[in-house]
Coordinates of C-alpha atoms and ligand atoms in Angstrom, one line a residue:
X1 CA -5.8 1.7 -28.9
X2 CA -7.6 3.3 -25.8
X3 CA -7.0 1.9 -22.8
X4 CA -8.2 2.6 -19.2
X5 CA -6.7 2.3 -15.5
X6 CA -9.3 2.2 -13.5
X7 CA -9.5 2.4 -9.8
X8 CA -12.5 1.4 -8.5
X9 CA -15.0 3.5 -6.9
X10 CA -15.8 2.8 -2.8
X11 CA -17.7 4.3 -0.1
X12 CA -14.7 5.6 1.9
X13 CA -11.2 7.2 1.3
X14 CA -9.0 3.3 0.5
X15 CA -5.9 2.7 -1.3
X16 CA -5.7 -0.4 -3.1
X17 CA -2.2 -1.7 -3.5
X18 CA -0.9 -4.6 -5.2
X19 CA -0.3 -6.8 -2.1
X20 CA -2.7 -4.6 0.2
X21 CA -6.0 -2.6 0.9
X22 CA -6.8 0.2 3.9
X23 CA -9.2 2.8 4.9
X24 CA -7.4 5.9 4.9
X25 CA -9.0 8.3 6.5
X26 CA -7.0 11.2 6.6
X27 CA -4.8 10.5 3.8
X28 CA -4.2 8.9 0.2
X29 CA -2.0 7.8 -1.8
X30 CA -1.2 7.6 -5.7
X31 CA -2.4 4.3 -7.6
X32 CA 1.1 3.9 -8.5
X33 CA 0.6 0.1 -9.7
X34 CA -2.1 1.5 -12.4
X35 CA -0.1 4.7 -13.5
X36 CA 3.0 2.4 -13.6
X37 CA 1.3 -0.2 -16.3
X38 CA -0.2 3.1 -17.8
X39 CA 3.5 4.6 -18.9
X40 CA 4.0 0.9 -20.5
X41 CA 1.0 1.0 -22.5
X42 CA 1.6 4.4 -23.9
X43 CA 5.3 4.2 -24.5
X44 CA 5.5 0.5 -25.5
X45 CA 2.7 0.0 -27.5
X46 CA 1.7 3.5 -28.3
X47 CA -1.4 3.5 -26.9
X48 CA -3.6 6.2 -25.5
X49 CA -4.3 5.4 -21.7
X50 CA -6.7 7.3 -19.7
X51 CA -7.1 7.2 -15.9
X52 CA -9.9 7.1 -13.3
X53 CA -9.3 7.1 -9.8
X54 CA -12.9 7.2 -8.5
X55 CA -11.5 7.0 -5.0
X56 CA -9.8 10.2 -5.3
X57 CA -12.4 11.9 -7.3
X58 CA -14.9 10.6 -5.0
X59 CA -16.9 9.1 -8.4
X60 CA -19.8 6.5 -8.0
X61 CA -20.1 3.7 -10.3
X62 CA -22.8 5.7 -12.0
X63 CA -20.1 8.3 -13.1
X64 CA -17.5 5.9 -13.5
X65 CA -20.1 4.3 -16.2
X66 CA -20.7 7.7 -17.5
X67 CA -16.7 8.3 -18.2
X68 CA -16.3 5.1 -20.2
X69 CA -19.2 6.2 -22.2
X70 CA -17.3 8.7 -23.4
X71 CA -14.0 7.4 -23.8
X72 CA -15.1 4.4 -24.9
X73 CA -11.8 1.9 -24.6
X74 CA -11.2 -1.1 -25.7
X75 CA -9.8 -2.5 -22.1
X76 CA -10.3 -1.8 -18.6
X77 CA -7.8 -2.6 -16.4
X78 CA -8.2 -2.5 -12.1
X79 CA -6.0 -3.6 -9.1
X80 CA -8.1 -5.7 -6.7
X81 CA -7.9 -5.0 -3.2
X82 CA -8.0 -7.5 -0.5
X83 CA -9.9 -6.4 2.2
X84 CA -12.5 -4.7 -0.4
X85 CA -11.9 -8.1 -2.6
X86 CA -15.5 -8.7 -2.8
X87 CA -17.0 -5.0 -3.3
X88 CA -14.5 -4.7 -6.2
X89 CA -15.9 -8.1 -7.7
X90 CA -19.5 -6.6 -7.5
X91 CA -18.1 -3.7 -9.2
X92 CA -16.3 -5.9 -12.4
X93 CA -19.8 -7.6 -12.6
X94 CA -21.9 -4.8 -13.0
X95 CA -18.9 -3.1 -15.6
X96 CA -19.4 -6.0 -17.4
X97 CA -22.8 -6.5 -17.8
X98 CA -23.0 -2.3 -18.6
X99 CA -20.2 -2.8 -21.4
X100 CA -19.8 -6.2 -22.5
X101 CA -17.9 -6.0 -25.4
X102 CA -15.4 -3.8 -23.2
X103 CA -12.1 -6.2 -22.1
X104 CA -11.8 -6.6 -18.4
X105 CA -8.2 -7.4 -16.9
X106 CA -7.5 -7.6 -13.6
X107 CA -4.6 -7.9 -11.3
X108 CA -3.7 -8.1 -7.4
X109 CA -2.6 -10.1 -4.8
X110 CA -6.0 -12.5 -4.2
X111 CA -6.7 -11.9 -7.7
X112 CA -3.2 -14.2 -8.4
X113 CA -4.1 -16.4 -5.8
X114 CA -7.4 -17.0 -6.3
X115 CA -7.5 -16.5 -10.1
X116 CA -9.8 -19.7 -10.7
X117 CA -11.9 -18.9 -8.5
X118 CA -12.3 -15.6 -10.3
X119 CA -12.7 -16.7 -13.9
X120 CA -15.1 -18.8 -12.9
X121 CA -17.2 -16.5 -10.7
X122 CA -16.4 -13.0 -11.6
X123 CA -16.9 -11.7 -15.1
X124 CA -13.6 -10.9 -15.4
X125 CA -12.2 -11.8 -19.3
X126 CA -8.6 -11.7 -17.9
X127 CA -6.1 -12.1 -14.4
X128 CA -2.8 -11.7 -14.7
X129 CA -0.5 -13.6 -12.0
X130 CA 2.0 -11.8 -9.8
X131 CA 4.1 -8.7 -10.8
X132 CA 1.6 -7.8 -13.3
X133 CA 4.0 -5.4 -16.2
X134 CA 5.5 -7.8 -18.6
X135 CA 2.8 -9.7 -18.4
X136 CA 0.3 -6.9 -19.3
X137 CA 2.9 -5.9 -22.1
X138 CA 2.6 -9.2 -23.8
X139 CA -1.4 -9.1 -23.7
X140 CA -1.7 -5.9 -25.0
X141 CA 1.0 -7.3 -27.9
X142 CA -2.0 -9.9 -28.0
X143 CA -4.6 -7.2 -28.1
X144 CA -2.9 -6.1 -31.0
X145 CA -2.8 -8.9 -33.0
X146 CA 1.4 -9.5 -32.6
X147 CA 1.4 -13.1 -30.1
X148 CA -1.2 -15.9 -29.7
X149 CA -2.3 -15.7 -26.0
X150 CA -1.2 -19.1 -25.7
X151 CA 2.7 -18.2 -25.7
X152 CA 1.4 -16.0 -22.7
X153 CA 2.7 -17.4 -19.4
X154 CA 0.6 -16.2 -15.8
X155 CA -2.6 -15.5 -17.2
X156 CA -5.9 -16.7 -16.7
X157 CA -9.1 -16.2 -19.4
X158 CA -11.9 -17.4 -21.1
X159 CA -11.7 -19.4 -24.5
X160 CA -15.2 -21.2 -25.8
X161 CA -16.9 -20.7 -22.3
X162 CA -13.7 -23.1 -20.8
X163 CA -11.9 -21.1 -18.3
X164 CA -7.7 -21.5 -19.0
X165 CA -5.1 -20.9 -16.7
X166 CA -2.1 -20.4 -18.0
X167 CA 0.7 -21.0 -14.9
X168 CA 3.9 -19.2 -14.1
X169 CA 4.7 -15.5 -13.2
X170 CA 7.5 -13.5 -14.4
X171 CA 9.7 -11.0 -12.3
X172 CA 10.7 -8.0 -14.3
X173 CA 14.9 -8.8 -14.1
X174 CA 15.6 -4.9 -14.0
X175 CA 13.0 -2.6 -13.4
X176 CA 14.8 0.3 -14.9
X177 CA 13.8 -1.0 -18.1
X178 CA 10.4 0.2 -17.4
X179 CA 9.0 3.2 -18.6
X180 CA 8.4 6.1 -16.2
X181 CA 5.0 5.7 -15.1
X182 CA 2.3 7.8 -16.6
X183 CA 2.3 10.7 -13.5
X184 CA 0.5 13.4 -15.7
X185 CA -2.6 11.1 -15.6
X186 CA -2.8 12.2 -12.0
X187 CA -4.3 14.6 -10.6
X188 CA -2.1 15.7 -7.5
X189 CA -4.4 18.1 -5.7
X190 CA -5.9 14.6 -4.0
X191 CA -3.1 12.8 -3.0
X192 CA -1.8 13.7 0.6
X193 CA 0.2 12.0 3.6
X194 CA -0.8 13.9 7.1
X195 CA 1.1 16.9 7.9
X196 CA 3.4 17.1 4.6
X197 CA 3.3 20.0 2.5
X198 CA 1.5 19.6 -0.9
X199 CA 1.6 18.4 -3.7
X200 CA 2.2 15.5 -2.8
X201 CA 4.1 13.0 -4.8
X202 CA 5.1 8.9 -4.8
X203 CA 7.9 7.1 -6.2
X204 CA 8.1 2.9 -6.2
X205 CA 11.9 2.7 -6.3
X206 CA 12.1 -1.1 -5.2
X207 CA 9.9 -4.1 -5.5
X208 CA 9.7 -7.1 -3.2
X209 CA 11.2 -7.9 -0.3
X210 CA 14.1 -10.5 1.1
X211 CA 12.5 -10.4 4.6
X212 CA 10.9 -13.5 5.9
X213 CA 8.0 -11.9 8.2
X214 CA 5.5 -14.8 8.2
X215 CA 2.5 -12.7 7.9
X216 CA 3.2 -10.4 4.8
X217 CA 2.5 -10.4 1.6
X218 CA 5.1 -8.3 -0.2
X219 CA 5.2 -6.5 -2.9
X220 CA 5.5 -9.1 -6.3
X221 CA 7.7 -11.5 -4.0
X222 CA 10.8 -11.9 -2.1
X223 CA 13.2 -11.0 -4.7
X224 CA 14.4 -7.3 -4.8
X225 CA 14.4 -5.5 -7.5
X226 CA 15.7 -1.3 -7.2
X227 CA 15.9 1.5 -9.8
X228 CA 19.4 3.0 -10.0
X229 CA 19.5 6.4 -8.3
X230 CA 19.5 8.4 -11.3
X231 CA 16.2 6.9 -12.6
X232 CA 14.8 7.8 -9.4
X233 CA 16.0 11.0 -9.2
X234 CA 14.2 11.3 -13.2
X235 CA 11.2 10.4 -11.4
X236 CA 11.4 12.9 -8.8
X237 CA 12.2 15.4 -11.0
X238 CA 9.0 14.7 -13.4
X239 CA 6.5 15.4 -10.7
X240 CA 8.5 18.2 -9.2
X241 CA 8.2 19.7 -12.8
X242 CA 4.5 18.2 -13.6
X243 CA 3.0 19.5 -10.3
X244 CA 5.6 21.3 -8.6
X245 CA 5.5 18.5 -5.5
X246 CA 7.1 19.7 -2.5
X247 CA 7.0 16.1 -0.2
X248 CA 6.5 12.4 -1.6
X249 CA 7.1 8.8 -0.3
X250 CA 9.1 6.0 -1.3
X251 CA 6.5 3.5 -1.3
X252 CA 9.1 0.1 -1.2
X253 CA 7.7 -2.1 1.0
X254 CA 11.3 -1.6 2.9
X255 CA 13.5 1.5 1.6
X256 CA 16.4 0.9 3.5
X257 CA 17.1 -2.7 2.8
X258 CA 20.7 -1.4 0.8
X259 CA 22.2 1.6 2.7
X260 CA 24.7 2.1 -0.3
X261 CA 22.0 2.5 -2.9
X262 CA 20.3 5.3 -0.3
X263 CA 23.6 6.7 0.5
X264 CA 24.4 7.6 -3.4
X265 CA 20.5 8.1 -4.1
X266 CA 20.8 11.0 -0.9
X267 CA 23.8 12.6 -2.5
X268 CA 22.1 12.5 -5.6
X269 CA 19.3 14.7 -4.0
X270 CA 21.8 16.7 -2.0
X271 CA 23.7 17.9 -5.0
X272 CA 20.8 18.4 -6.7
X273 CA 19.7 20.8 -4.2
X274 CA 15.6 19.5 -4.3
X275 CA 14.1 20.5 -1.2
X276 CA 11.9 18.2 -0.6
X277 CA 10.4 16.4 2.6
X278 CA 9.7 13.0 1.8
X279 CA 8.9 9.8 4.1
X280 CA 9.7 5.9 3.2
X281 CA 9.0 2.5 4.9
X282 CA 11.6 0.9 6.9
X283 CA 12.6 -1.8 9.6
X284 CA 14.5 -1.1 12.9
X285 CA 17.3 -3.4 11.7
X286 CA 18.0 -1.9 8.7
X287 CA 18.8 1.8 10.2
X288 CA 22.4 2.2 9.4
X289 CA 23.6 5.2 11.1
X290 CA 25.6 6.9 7.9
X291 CA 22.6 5.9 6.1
X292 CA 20.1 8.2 8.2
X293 CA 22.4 11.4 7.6
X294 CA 22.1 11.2 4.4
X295 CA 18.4 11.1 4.7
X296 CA 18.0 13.4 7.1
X297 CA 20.1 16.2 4.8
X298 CA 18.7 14.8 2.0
X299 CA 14.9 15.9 3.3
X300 CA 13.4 12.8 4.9
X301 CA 11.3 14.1 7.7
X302 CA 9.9 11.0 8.8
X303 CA 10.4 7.0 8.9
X304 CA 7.2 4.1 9.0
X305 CA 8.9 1.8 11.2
X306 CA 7.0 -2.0 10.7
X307 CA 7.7 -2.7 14.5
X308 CA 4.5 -5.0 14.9
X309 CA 5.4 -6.0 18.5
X310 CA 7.0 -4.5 21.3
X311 CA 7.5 -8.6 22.7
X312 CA 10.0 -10.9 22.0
X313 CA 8.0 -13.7 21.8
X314 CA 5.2 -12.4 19.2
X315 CA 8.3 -11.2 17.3
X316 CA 9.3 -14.8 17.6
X317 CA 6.3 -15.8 16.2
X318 CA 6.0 -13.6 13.2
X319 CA 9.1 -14.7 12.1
X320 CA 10.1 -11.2 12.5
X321 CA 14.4 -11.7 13.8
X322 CA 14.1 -8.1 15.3
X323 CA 16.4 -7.8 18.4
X324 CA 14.0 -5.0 20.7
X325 CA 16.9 -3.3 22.8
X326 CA 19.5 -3.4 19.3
X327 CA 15.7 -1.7 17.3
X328 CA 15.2 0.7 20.7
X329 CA 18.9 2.4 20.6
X330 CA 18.5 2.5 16.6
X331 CA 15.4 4.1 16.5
X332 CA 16.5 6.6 19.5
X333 CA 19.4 7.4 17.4
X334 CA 16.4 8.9 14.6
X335 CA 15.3 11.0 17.2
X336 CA 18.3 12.2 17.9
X337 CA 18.7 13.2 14.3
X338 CA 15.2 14.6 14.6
X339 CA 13.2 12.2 11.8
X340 CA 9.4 11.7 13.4
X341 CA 8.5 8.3 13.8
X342 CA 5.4 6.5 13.2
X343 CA 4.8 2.6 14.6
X344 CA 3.4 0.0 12.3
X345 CA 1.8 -2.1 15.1
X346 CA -0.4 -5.5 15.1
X347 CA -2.3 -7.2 18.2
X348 CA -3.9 -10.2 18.1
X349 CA -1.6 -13.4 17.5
X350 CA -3.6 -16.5 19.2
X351 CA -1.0 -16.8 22.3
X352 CA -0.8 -12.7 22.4
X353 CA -1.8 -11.6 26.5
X354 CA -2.6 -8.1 27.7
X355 CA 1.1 -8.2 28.8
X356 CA 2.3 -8.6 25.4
X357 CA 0.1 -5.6 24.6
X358 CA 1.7 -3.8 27.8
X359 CA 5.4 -4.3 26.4
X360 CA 4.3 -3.1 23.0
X361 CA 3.1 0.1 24.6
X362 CA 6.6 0.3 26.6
X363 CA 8.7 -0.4 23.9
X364 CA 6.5 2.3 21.6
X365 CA 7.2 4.8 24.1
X366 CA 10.7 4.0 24.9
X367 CA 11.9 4.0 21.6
X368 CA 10.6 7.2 20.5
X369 CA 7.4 6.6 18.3
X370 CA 5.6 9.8 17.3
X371 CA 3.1 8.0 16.3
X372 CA 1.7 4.3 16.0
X373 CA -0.5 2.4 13.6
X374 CA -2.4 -0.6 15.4
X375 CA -3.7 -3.2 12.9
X376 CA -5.1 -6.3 14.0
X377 CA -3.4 -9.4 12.8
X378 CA -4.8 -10.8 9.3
X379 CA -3.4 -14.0 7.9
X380 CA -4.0 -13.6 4.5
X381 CA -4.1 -16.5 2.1
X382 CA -0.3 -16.9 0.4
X383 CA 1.3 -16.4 3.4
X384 CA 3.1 -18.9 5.6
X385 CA 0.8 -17.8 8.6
X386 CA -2.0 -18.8 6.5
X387 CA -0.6 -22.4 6.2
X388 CA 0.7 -22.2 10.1
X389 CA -3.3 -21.0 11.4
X390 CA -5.6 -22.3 8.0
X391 CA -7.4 -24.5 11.0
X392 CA -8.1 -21.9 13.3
X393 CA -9.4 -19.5 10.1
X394 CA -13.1 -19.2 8.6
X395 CA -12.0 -17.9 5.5
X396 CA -13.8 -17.9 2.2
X397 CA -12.9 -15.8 -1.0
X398 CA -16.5 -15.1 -2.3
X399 CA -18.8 -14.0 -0.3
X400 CA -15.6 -12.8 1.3
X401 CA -14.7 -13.3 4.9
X402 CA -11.5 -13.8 6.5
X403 CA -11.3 -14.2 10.8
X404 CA -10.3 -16.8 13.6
X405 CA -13.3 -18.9 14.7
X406 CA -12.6 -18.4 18.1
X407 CA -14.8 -15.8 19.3
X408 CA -12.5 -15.2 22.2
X409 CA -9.3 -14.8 19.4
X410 CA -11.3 -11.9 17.8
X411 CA -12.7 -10.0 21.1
X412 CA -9.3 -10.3 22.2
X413 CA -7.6 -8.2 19.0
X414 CA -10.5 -5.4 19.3
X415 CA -9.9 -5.3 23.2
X416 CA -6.4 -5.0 22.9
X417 CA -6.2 -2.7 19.8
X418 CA -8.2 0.1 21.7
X419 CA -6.1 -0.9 24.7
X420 CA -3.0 -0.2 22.5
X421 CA -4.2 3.1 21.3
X422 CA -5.9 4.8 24.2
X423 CA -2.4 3.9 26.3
X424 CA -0.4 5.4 23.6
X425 CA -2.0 8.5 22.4
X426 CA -4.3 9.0 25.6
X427 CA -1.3 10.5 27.1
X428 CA -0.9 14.7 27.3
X429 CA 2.4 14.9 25.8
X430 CA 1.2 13.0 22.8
X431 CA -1.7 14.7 22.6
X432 CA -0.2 18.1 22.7
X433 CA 2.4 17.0 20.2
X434 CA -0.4 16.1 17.8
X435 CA -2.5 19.5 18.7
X436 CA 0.8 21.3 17.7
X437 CA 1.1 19.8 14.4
X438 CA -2.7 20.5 13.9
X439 CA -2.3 24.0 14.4
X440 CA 0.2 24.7 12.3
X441 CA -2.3 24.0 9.1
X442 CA -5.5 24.7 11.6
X443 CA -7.6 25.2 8.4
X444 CA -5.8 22.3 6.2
X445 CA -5.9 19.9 8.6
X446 CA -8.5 20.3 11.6
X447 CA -10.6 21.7 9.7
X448 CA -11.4 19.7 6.4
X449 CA -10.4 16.4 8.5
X450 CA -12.3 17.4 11.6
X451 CA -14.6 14.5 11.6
X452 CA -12.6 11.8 10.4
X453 CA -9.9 12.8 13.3
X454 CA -12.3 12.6 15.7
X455 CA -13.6 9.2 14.6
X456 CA -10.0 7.6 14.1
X457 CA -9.5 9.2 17.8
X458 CA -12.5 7.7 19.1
X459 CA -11.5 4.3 17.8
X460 CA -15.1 3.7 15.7
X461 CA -14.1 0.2 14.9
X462 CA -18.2 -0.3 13.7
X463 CA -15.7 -1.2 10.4
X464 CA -13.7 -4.1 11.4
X465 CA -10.8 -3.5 8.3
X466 CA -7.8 -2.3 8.5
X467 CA -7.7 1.9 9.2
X468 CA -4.6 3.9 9.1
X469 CA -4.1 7.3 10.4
X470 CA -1.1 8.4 8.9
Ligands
SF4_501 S1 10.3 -6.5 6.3 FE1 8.3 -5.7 5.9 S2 8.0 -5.9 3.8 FE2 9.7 -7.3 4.3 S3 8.8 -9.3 4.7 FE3 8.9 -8.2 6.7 S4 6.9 -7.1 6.9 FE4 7.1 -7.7 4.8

């Protein structure tokens, strides 16, 4: 059987993840969710998968079309984004009226949440629900003739024109059970984070998340679920030998949740004598000091640091339980051991005041931030912020639209998310440090990024979705 991961073709540089979508201007990152169900279908069901990432090789629809022509499989299978969530459904429309007879699965974060919604509008023949693997496995068992779909839990599809939804999702127990995913079907020369050494390369060693932050959506749930160290190590050592990568990130949606498992994972790489930079997402209350020397000798050159708010009582209202002066002397202490730092940053709570903004600027100074990432606050359907704002929110799945209905809510996050960013980087030691950076891979980096740098300087918020810079 022929199967293909598709991701879906847009106008600009995004990543679509499972329980996310961004502009990424300067950067991009590996579709690890497709690649990941890729390895199952080949391995499990011996399958032959192929893999477009249009995003990365900046295909159109036309040529997407053109592809499946020619490899003609018997599924296609996409991760939805959110912000992009009604592009993408344009997209699945016109695939299925081009190739009918072709199946169409899909899988995501609103496509779980809003799965009848999506049957019923999109031409979509199947969704899966949550943490999409197992799942996926048992249709493809389906596919082949082994189980009656109807034994299938968290799936939604199309029987005699009635749309069925089949409840319940299903956490994989132990994710080393997994096959590796399919990393050959990438090609690495496109996949980049700012100012790391390429090839790049990605590794999902956790899913999920314990944390209680009232705004996210995390990665397949609450429940965490990690790779051993020596499967992750495996992994590393497949793309070192695939495509000789020199940096990667730990994509978890928080790497340093269990400083044992790093600790042993570190030594793992130490021993093993790797050099390689890498970078991971963490939060400032999960920085245990033993912890950060192992990743600092291990070759982590920088930490994403999900700090949100630099003011107690926005903390307060994310649900966040971050105490600032305990997160400011931890994240000093990563300075001192010489790991860059990048903010993840969000304006625009309803009771959020310029002088919220103003601490947030403080506390990104103070503590040491290299660099920050200003988003504007989002509560996306499935979170408890949803439920906590749903009256104050014009939100609609298809045609999609998501924002407060005060005016005054929304001028407010653009007003203070260029305030936020002209304070910080407007500043000549930051703009030095970022000059130096950009000198030292002048042709790499100024160069072939030249206009997109200028724009994410200039703050061309024309594009009101989430941008990152690095
Ligand atoms: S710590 Fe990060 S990933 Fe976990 S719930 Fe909070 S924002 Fe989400």
């Amino acid at each position: 059987m022929k199967g293909l991961f598709l991701n879906l073709p847009y106008k600009n540089k995004i990543v679509r993840r499972y329980n996310c979508s961004y502009n990424s201007p300067t950067f991009l990152l590996h579709p690890i969710e497709l690649i990941s169900l890729a390895g199952i279908f080949r391995e499990r069901h011996g399958g032959r998968p192929y893999l477009i990432d249009a995003i990365a090789e900046n295909k159109t629809i036309q040529e997407v079309f053109d592809s499946i022509t020619t490899i003609v499989p018997e599924f296609i299978i996409c991760i939805c984004g959110i912000e992009y969530f009604e592009e993408d459904m344009v997209l699945i429309n016109q695939l299925k009226v081009k190739f009918p007879d072709i199946k169409v699965i899909l899988f995501g974060h609103y496509a779980t949440e809003f799965h009848e919604v999506i049957i019923e509008k999109a031409s979509a023949d199947f969704i899966i629900h949550g943490e999409p693997d197992l799942i996926f496995s048992d249709l493809i068992n389906h596919f082949n003739g082994n189980i009656d779909i109807e034994s299938i839990s968290g799936i939604s599809f199309k029987s005699d024109k009635k749309n069925i939804h089949q409840k319940g999702t299903k956490r994989i127990p132990n994710p080393n059970d997994l096959p590796m995913p399919a990393y050959d079907l990438l090609d690495y020369k496109h996949y980049s984070e700012p100012f790391f050494p390429k090839p790049y390369g990605i590794i999902l060693s956790a899913r999920g998340c314990p944390y209680q932050c009232n705004y996210c959506v995390t990665t397949f749930g609450t429940k965490l679920t990690t790779l051993t160290p020596e499967n992750i190590l495996l992994q590393i050592e497949k793309q070192k030998e695939l495509f000789g990568i020199k940096s990667f990130r730990f994509i978890d949606d928080t790497f340093t949740i269990s400083p044992s498992r790093v600790i042993n994972l570190c030594k793992l790489l130490i021993e093993k004598q790797l050099k390689l930079t890498w970078s991971c997402f963490s939060r400032s209350d999960t920085l245990d000091r033993e912890m950060l020397q192992y990743m600092k000798q291990a070759g982590c050159t920088r930490i994403y640091i999900g700090m949100e708010s630099g003011s107690e009582k926005i903390l307060n209202f994310y649900n966040k339980k971050i105490n600032l002066d305990n997160a400011r002397k931890d994240l000093l202490y990563c300075k001192e051991l010489g790991f860059e730092l990048v903010g993840l940053f969000m304006v625009g709570a309803p009771s959020e005041t310029i002088e919220d903004v103003d601490k947030s600027i403080a506390f990104a100074k103070s503590a040491g931030f290299d660099f920050v990432n200003i988003f504007q606050l989002i509560a996306y359907p499935g979170t408890q912020l949803f439920s906590i704002l749903k009256n104050d929110i014009d939100f609609s799945i298809l045609p999609y639209k998501n924002q407060f209905i005060d005016k005054k809510l929304r001028e407010n996050a653009d007003k203070f998310q260029k305030y936020f960013f002209r304070n910080f980087y407007f500043d000549s030691t930051r703009i030095l440090f970022i000059l130096k950076k950009y000198l030292k891979n002048f042709y790499k980096e100024i160069y072939s990024n030249r206009s997109t740098f200028l724009e994410y300087m200039l703050m061309n918020s024309k594009e009101k979705r989430r941008k990152d810079f690095i």
